[in-house]
XYZ file of N, CA, C and O in Angstrom:
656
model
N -61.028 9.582 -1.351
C -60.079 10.656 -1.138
C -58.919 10.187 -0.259
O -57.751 10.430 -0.563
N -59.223 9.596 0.696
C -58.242 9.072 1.704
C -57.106 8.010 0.718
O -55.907 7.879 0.969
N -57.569 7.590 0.009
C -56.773 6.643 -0.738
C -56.371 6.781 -1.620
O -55.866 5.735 -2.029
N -56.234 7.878 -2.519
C -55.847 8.849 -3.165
C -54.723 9.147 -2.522
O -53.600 9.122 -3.026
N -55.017 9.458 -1.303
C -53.667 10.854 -0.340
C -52.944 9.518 -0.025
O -51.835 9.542 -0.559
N -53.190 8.230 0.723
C -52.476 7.238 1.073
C -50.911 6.955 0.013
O -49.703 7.008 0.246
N -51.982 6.564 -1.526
C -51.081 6.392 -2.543
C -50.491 7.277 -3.081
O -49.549 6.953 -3.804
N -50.791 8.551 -2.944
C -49.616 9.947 -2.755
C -48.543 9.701 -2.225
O -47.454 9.582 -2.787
N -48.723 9.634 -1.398
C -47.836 9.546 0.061
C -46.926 8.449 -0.158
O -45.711 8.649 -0.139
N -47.398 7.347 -0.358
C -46.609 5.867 -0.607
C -45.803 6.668 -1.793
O -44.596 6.826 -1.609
N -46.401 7.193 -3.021
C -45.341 7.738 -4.173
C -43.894 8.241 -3.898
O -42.693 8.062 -4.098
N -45.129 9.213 -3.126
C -43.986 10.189 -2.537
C -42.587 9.820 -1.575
O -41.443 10.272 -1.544
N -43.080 9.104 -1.066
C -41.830 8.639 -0.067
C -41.268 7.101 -0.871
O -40.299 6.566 -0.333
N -41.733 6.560 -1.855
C -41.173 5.558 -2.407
C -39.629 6.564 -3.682
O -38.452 6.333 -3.957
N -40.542 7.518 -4.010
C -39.384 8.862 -4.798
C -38.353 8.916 -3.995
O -37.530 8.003 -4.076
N -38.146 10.003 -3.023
C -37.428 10.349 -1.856
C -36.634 9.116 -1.529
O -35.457 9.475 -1.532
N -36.723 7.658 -1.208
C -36.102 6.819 -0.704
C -35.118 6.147 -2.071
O -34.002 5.631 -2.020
N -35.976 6.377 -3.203
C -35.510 5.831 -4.437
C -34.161 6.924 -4.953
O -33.264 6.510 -5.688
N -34.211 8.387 -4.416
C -33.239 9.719 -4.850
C -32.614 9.010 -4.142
O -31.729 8.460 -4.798
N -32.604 8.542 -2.458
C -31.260 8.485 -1.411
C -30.927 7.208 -2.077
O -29.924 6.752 -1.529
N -31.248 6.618 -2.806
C -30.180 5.126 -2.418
C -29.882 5.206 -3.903
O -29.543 4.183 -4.496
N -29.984 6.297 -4.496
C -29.094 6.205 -6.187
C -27.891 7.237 -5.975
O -27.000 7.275 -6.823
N -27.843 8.265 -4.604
C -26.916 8.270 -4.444
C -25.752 8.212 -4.054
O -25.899 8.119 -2.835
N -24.254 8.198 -4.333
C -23.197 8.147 -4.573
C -22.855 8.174 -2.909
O -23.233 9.109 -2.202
N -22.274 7.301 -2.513
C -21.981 7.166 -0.617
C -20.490 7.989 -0.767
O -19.876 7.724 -1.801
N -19.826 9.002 0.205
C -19.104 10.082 -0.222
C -18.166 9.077 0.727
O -18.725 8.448 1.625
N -16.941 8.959 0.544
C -15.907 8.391 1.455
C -14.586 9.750 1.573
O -14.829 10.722 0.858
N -13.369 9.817 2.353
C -12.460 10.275 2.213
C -11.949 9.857 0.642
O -12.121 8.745 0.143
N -11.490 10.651 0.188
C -10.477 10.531 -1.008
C -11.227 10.246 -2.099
O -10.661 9.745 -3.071
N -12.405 10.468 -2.128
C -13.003 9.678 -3.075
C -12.985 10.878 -4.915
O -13.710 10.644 -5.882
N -12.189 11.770 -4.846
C -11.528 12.657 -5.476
C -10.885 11.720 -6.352
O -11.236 11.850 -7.524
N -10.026 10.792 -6.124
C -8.895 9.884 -6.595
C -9.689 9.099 -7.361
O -8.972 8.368 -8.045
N -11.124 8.869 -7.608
C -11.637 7.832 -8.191
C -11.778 8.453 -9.699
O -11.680 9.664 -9.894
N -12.004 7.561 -10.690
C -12.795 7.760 -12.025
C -14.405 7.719 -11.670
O -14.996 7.091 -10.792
N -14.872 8.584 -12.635
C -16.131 8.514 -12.168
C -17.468 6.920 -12.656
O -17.582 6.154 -13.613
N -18.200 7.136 -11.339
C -18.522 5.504 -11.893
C -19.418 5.546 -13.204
O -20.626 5.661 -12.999
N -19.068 5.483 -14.285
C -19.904 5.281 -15.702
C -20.823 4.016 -15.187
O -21.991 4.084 -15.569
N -20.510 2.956 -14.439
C -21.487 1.810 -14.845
C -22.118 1.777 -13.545
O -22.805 0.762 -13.436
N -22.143 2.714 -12.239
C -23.324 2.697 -11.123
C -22.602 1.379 -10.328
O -23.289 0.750 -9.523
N -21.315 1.019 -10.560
C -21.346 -0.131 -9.136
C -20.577 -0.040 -7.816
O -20.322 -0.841 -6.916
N -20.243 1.556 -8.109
C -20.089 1.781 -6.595
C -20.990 2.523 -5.536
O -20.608 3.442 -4.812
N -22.331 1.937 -5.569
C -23.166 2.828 -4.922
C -23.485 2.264 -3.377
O -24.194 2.998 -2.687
N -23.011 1.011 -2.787
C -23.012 0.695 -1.785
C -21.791 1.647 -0.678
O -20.973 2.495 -1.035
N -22.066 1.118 0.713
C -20.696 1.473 1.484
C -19.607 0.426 1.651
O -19.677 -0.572 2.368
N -18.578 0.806 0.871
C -17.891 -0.487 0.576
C -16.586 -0.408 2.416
O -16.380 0.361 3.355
N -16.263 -1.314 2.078
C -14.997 -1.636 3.037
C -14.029 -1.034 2.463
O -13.608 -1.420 1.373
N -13.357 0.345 3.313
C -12.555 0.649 2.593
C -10.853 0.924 3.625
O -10.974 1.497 4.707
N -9.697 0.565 3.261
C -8.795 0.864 3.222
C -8.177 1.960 2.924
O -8.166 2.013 1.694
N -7.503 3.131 3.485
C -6.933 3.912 3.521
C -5.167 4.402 4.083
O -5.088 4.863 5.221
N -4.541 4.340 3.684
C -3.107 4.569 4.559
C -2.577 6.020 3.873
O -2.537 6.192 2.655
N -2.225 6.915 4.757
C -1.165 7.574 4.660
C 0.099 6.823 4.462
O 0.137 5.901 5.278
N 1.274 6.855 3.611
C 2.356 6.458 3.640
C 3.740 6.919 4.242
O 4.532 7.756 3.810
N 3.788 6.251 5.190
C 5.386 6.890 5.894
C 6.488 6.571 5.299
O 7.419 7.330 5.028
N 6.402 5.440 5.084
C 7.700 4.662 4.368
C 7.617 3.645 3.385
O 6.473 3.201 3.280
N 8.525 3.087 2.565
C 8.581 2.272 1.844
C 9.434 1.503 1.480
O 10.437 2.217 1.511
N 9.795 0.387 1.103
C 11.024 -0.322 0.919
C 10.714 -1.084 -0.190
O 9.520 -1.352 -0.316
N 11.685 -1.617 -1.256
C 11.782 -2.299 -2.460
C 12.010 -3.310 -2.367
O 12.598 -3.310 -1.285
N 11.999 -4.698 -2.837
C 12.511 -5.764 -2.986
C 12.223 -6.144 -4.431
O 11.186 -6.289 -5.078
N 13.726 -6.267 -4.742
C 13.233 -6.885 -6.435
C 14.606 -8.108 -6.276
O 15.737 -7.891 -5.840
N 13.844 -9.819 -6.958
C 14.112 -11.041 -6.926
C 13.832 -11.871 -8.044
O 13.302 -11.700 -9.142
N 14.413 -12.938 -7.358
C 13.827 -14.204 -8.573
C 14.203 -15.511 -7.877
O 15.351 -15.893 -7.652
N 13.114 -16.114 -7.583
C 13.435 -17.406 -7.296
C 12.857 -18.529 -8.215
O 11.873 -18.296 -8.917
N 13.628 -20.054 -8.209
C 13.638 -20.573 -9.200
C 12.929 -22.231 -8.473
O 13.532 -22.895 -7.630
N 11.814 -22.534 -8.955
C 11.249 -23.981 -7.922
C 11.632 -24.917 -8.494
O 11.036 -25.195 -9.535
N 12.859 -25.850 -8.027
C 12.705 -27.328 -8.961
C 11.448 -27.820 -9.228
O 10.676 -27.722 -8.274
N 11.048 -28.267 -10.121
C 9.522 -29.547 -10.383
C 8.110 -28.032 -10.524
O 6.882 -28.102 -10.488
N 8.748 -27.217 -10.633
C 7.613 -26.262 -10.712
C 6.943 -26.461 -12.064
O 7.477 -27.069 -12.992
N 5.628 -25.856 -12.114
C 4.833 -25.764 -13.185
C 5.434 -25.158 -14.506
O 4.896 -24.064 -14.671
N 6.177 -25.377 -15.342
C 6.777 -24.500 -16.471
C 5.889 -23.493 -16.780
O 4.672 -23.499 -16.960
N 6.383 -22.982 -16.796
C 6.112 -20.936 -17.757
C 5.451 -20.437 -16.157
O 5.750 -19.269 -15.907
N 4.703 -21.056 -15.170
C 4.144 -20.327 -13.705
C 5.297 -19.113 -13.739
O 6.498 -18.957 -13.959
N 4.017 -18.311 -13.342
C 4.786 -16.584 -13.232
C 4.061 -16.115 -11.952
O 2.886 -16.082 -11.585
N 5.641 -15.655 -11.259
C 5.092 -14.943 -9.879
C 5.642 -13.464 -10.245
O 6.052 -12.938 -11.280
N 5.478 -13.092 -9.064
C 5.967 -11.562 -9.012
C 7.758 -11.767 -8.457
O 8.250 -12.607 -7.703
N 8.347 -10.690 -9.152
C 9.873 -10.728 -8.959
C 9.854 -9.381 -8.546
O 10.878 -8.941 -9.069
N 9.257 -8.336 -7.855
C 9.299 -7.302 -7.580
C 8.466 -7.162 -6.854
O 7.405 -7.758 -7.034
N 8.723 -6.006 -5.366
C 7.584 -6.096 -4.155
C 7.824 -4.623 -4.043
O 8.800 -4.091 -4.572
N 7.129 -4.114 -3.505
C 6.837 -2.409 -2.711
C 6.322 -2.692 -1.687
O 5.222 -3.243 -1.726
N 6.881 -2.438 -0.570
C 5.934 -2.744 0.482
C 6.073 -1.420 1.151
O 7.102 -0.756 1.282
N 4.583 -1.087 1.645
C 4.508 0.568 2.133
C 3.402 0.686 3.435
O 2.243 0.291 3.558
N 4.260 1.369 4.276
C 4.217 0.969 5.703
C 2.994 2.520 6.375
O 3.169 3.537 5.703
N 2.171 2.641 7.256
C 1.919 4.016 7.354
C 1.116 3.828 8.283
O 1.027 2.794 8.945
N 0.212 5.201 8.451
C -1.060 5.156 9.157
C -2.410 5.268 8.613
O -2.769 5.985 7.679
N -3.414 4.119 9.622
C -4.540 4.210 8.821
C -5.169 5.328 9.082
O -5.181 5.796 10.220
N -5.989 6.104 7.694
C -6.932 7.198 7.975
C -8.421 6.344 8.132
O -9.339 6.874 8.757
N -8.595 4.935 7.494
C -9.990 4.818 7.681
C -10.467 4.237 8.992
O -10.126 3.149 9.458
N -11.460 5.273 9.621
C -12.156 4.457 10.380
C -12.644 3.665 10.497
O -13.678 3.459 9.862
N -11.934 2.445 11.749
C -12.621 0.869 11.672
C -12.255 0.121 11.432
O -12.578 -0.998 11.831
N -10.953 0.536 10.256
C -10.218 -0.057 9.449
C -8.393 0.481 10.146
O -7.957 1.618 9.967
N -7.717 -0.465 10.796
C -6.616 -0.364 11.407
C -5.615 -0.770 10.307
O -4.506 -0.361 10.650
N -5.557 -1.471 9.012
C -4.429 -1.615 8.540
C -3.499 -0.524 8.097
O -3.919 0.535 7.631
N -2.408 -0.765 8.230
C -1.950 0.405 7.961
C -0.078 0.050 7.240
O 0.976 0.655 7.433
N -0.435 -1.286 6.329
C 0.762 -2.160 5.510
C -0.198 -2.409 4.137
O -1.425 -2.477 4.057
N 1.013 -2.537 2.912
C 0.417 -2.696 1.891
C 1.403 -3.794 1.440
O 2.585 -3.671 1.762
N 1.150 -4.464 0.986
C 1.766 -4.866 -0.708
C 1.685 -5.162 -1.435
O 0.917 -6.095 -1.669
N 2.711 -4.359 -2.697
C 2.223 -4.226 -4.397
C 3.117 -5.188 -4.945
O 4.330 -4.981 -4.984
N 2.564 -6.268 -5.387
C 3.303 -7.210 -6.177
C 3.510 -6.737 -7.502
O 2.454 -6.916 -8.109
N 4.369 -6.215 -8.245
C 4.685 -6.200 -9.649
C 4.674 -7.098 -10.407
O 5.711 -7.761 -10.430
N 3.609 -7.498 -11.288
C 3.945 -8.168 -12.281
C 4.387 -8.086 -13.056
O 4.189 -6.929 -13.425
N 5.049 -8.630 -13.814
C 5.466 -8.649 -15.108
C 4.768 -8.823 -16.628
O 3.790 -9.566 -16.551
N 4.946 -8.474 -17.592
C 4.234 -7.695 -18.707
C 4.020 -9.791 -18.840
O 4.830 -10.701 -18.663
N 2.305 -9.778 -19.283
C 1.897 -11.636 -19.368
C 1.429 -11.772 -18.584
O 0.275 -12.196 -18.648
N 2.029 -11.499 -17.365
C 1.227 -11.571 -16.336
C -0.167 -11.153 -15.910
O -0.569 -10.037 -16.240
N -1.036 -12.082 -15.101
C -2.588 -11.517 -14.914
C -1.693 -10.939 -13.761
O -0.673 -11.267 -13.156
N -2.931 -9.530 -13.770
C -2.766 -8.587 -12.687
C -4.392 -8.995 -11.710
O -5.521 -9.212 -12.149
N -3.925 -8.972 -10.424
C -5.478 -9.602 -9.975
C -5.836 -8.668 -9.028
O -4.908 -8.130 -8.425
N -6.980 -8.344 -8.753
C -7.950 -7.559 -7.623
C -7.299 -6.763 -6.626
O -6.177 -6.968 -7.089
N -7.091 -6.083 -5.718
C -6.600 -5.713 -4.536
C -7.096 -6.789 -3.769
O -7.968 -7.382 -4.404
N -6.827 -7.417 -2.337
C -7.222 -8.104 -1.724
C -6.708 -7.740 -0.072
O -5.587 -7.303 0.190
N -7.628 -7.981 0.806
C -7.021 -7.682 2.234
C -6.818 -9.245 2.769
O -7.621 -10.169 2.639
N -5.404 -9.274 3.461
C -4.732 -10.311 3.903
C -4.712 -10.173 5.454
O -3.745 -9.798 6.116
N -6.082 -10.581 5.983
C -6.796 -10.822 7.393
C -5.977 -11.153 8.205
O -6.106 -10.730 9.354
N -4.881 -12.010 7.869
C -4.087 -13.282 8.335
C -3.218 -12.236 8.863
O -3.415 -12.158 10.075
N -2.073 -11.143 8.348
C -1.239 -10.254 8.424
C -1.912 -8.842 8.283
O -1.059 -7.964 8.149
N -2.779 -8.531 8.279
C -3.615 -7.359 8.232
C -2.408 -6.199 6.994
O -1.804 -5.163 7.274
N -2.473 -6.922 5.760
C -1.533 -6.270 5.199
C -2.634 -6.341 3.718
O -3.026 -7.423 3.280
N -3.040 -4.915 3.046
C -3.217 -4.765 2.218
C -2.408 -5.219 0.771
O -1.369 -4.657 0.428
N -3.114 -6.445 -0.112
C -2.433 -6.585 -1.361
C -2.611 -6.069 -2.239
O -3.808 -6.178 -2.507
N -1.789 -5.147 -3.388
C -2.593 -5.175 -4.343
C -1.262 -5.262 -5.534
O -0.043 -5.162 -5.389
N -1.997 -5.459 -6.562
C -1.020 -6.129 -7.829
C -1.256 -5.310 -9.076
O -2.308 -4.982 -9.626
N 0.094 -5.052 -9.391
C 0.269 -3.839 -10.302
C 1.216 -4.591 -11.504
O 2.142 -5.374 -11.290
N 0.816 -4.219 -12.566
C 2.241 -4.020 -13.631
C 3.224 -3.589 -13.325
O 3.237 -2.479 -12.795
N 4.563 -4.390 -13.568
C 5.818 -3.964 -12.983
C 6.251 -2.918 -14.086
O 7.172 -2.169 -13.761
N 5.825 -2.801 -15.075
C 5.983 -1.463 -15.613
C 5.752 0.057 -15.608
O 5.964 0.941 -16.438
N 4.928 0.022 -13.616
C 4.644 0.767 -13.073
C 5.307 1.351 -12.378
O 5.149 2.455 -11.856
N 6.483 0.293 -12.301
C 7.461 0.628 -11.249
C 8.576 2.301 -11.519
O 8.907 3.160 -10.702
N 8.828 2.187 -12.807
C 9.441 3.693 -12.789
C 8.468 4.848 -11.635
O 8.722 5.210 -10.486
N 7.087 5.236 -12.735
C 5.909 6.004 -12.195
C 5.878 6.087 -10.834
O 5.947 7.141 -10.202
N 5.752 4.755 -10.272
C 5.887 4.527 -8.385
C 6.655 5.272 -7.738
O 6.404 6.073 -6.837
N 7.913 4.896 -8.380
C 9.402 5.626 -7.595
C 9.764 7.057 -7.974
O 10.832 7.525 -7.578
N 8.866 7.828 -8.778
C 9.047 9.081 -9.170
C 7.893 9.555 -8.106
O 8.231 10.136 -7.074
N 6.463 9.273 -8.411
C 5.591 9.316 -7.102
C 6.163 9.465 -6.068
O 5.667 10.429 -5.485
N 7.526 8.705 -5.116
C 7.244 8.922 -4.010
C 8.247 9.891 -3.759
O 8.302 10.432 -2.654
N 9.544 10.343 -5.229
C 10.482 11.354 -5.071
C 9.787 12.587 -4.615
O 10.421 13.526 -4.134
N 8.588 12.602 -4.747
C 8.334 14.184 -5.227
C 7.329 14.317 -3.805
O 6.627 13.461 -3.266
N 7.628 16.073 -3.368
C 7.128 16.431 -2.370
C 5.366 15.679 -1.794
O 4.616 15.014 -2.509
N 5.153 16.041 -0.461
C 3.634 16.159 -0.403
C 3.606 14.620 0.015
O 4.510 13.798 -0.137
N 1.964 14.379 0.748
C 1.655 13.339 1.202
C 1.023 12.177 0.136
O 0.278 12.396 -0.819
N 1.728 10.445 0.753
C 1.439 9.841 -0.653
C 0.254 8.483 0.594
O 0.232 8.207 1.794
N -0.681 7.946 -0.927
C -1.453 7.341 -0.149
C -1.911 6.148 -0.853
O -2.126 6.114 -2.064
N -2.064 5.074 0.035
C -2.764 3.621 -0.941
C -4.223 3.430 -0.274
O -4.697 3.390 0.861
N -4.490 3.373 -1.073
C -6.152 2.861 -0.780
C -6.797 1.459 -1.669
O -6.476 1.109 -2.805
N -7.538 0.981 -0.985
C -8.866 0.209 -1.762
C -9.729 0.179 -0.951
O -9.714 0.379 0.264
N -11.143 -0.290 -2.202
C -12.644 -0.325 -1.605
C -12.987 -1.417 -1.580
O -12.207 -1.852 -2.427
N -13.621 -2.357 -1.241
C -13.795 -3.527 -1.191
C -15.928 -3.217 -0.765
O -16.504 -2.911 0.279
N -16.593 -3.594 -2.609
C -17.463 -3.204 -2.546
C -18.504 -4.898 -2.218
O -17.941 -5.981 -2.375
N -19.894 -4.820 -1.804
C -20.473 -6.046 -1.442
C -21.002 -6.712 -2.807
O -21.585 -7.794 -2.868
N -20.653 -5.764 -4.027
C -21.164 -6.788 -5.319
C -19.785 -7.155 -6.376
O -19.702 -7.253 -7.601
N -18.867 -7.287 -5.363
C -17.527 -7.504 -5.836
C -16.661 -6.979 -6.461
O -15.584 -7.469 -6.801
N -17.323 -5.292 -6.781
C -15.925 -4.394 -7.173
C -15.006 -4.462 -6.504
O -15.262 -4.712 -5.326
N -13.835 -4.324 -6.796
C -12.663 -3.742 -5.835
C -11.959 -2.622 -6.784
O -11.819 -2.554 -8.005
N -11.648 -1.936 -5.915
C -10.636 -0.205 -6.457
C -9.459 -0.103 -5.771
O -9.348 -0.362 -4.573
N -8.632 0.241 -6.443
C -7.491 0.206 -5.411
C -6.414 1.268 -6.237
O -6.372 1.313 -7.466
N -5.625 2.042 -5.417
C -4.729 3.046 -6.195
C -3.764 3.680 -4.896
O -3.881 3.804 -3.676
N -2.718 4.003 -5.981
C -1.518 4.718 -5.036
C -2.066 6.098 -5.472
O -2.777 6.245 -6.466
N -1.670 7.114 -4.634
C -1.614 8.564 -4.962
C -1.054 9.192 -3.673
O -0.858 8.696 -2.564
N -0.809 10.728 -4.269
C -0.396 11.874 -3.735
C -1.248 12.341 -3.168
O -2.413 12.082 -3.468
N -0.900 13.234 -2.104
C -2.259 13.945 -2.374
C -2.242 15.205 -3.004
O -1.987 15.080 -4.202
N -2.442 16.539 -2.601
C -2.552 18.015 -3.620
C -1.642 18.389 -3.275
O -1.387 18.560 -2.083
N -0.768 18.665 -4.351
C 1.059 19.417 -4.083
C 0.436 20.842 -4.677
O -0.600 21.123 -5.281
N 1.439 21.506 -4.264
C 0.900 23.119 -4.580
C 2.004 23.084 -5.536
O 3.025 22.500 -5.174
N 1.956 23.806 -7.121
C 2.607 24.099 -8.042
C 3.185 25.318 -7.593
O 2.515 26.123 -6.947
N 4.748 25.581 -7.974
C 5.554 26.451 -8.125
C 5.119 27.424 -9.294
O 4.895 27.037 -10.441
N 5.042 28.535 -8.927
C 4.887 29.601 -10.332
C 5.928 30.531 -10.440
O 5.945 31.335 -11.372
């Protein structure tokens, strides 16, 4: 009988521990996400958060003698300046390299060195961006930086109230 109730018990609390760790760790903003179809954001990832105060454009082209032919950088920058909301997490600089259409678009990445959030977008994003930041209401960049190597990363608004 005792061992019966033991291996109850072991069930039971092997259930219960098995419900908490399938679910979903709740962060700020986490509204802004798609929902995870494939389960790989179930850790507590490192996450980045900024309110955006400001922003500034730079769009270029520089040309390397002896460079690698066809090498493609970014000719377009957003860089967006603010305060951090995540706790723990002090950055509070981004930048969005635009690529250009060919171009690989790569990961968000945090730049330790300058404590400046990267992340890399299609420069065909760039209209969308600059209409984003015309329009009323608070705007925000984030990424997650998960321990089985997701990364998420996105600009947004936050909730504008519609005119009726």
């Amino acid at each position: 009988m005792l061992i019966k109730r033991i291996t109850l018990t072991t069930m039971l609390l092997a259930a219960l521990g098995t419900a908490g760790a399938a679910e979903q760790v709740r962060l700020p903003h986490d509204a802004f996400l798609p929902p995870d179809v494939y389960g790989n954001r179930q850790d507590r990832p490192e996450q980045v958060l900024i309110e955006i105060t400001s922003y500034r454009l730079t769009l270029g082209n520089e040309t390397i003698p002896q460079a690698i032919p066809g090498a493609q950088g970014s000719s377009a920058w957003l860089f967006l300046e603010g305060r951090s909301l995540a706790g723990g997490n002090e950055v509070s600089r981004a930048q969005v390299n635009l690529i250009d259409a060919g171009g690989r678009v790569l990961p968000a990445r945090l730049d330790r060195s300058s404590e400046t959030l990267m992340l890399y977008l299609p420069a065909a994003q760039l209209d969308t961006l600059m209409t984003l930041f015309s329009r009323p209401g608070p705007h925000y960049v984030q990424a997650r930086f998960y321990a089985n190597g997701t990364v998420w990363s996105d600009i947004h608004s936050g909730p504008v109230a519609v005119r009726r």
